[in-house]
Coordinates of C-alpha atoms in Angstrom, one line a residue:
M1 CA 40.6 -1.3 25.0
H2 CA 39.2 -4.8 25.7
R3 CA 36.7 -3.4 28.0
N4 CA 35.4 -0.9 25.6
L5 CA 35.3 -3.6 22.9
I6 CA 33.3 -5.9 25.4
A7 CA 31.0 -3.1 26.5
L8 CA 30.3 -2.3 22.8
L9 CA 29.7 -5.9 22.0
I10 CA 27.2 -6.2 24.9
W11 CA 25.6 -2.9 23.8
V12 CA 25.1 -4.2 20.2
V13 CA 23.7 -7.6 21.4
L14 CA 21.3 -5.9 23.8
F15 CA 19.9 -3.5 21.3
S16 CA 19.7 -6.1 18.5
A17 CA 17.7 -8.2 20.8
C18 CA 15.1 -5.4 21.3
T19 CA 14.3 -5.0 17.6
K20 CA 10.7 -5.4 16.8
T21 CA 9.3 -8.4 15.0
H22 CA 7.3 -7.2 12.1
Q23 CA 3.6 -8.4 11.9
K24 CA 1.8 -8.3 8.7
N25 CA -0.6 -5.3 8.9
S26 CA -3.9 -5.7 7.3
A27 CA -6.4 -2.9 6.5
C28 CA -7.7 -3.3 10.0
G29 CA -4.1 -2.8 11.6
T30 CA -2.5 -5.2 13.9
Q31 CA -4.5 -6.8 16.7
V32 CA -4.4 -9.8 19.0
C33 CA -7.5 -11.9 18.9
S34 CA -8.4 -15.2 20.6
D35 CA -8.7 -18.4 18.6
I36 CA -12.4 -18.9 19.8
F37 CA -15.0 -19.2 17.0
T38 CA -17.9 -17.1 17.7
A39 CA -21.4 -17.1 16.1
V40 CA -24.7 -15.3 16.7
E41 CA -27.8 -17.5 16.6
V42 CA -31.5 -17.2 16.8
H43 CA -33.9 -19.8 18.3
F44 CA -37.3 -20.2 16.8
T45 CA -40.3 -21.6 18.9
D46 CA -44.0 -22.4 18.3
N47 CA -46.8 -20.8 20.4
T48 CA -45.9 -23.3 23.4
G49 CA -42.3 -22.6 23.5
K50 CA -41.3 -25.9 21.8
S51 CA -38.2 -25.6 19.4
I52 CA -39.2 -25.9 15.7
K53 CA -37.6 -26.2 12.4
V54 CA -38.5 -23.3 10.2
S55 CA -38.3 -22.8 6.3
N56 CA -37.3 -20.0 4.1
F57 CA -34.7 -18.8 6.7
T58 CA -33.0 -15.9 5.4
V59 CA -30.4 -13.3 6.6
F60 CA -30.5 -9.8 4.8
D61 CA -28.1 -7.0 5.5
V62 CA -30.3 -3.9 5.3
T63 CA -27.4 -1.6 5.7
S64 CA -25.5 -3.0 2.8
N65 CA -28.6 -4.2 0.9
K66 CA -27.5 -7.7 0.2
Q67 CA -28.4 -11.3 1.1
L68 CA -26.2 -13.0 3.4
Y69 CA -25.2 -16.7 3.8
P70 CA -23.9 -17.2 7.3
G71 CA -23.6 -21.0 7.1
L72 CA -25.7 -24.0 7.7
P73 CA -28.5 -23.9 10.2
T74 CA -27.7 -25.7 13.3
A75 CA -31.1 -27.3 13.4
N76 CA -29.5 -30.6 12.7
L77 CA -27.6 -30.2 16.0
L78 CA -30.2 -28.3 18.1
V79 CA -33.7 -28.1 16.6
G80 CA -34.8 -24.6 16.2
Y81 CA -31.4 -22.8 16.3
Y82 CA -30.2 -21.0 13.3
T83 CA -26.9 -19.1 12.6
V84 CA -27.3 -15.4 12.0
A85 CA -23.7 -14.5 11.8
S86 CA -20.3 -16.2 12.4
D87 CA -16.7 -15.6 12.2
S88 CA -16.7 -17.4 8.9
N89 CA -18.3 -14.4 7.3
I90 CA -17.2 -11.5 9.7
K91 CA -16.1 -9.4 6.7
D92 CA -19.8 -9.3 5.6
Y93 CA -20.4 -7.0 8.6
S94 CA -19.2 -3.6 9.3
T95 CA -17.0 -2.8 12.3
D96 CA -19.7 -0.5 13.9
G97 CA -22.5 -2.9 13.1
D98 CA -25.1 -3.5 10.4
V99 CA -28.9 -3.9 10.6
I100 CA -29.7 -7.4 9.8
K101 CA -33.2 -8.8 8.9
V102 CA -33.8 -12.3 9.8
S103 CA -36.9 -14.3 8.6
G104 CA -38.2 -17.8 9.1
T105 CA -41.5 -19.5 8.2
D106 CA -43.2 -21.9 10.5
S107 CA -43.7 -25.0 8.2
A108 CA -46.8 -26.1 10.1
T109 CA -48.7 -22.9 10.1
G110 CA -47.2 -21.0 7.1
Q111 CA -46.6 -17.9 9.3
T112 CA -43.5 -15.9 8.8
K113 CA -41.7 -13.9 11.4
T114 CA -39.2 -11.3 10.7
V115 CA -36.9 -9.9 13.3
N116 CA -34.0 -7.1 13.3
F117 CA -30.5 -7.7 14.7
K118 CA -27.6 -5.3 14.8
I119 CA -24.4 -7.4 14.2
S120 CA -20.8 -6.1 14.1
G121 CA -17.8 -7.7 12.4
G122 CA -15.5 -6.1 10.0
C123 CA -12.2 -5.3 11.9
N124 CA -13.3 -6.6 15.2
C125 CA -11.9 -9.9 16.3
H126 CA -15.2 -11.9 16.3
V127 CA -18.8 -11.1 15.2
A128 CA -21.0 -9.9 18.0
K129 CA -24.8 -9.2 18.5
I130 CA -25.3 -5.6 19.4
S131 CA -29.0 -6.0 19.6
G132 CA -31.7 -8.6 18.6
P133 CA -33.7 -11.4 20.2
D134 CA -32.3 -14.5 21.5
S135 CA -35.6 -16.3 20.5
V136 CA -38.6 -15.9 18.1
A137 CA -41.9 -17.3 19.0
F138 CA -44.6 -17.9 16.5
D139 CA -48.2 -17.3 17.2

């Protein structure tokens, strides 16, 4: 009798240890993501390849037809580099990717350049550039 009771007790302990811990499920489901903060940037240069600050820097989501505000430009840290998307605004982008129009104006010449990106976010762990240039050179 003691053997059956001990076996039953061991059985209960083993199976209670195997119960799942419940994670809060979001609309995106449960997923494991790294803590690395990700950003997509673009680099603006003049016609000689020198990094420049631009004015009127805009990020517009053509897919959802809305202006986006991905954060402060990194021009204060690295001249000419601007944030197009970051994990701070991952929900502004769809999981499969959105067409994003990025514009900036060369303050010295007044010339404006516009380029397209495809950026994914949404239910992904991090924002990602699907397509688009690394840098934009003014004429």
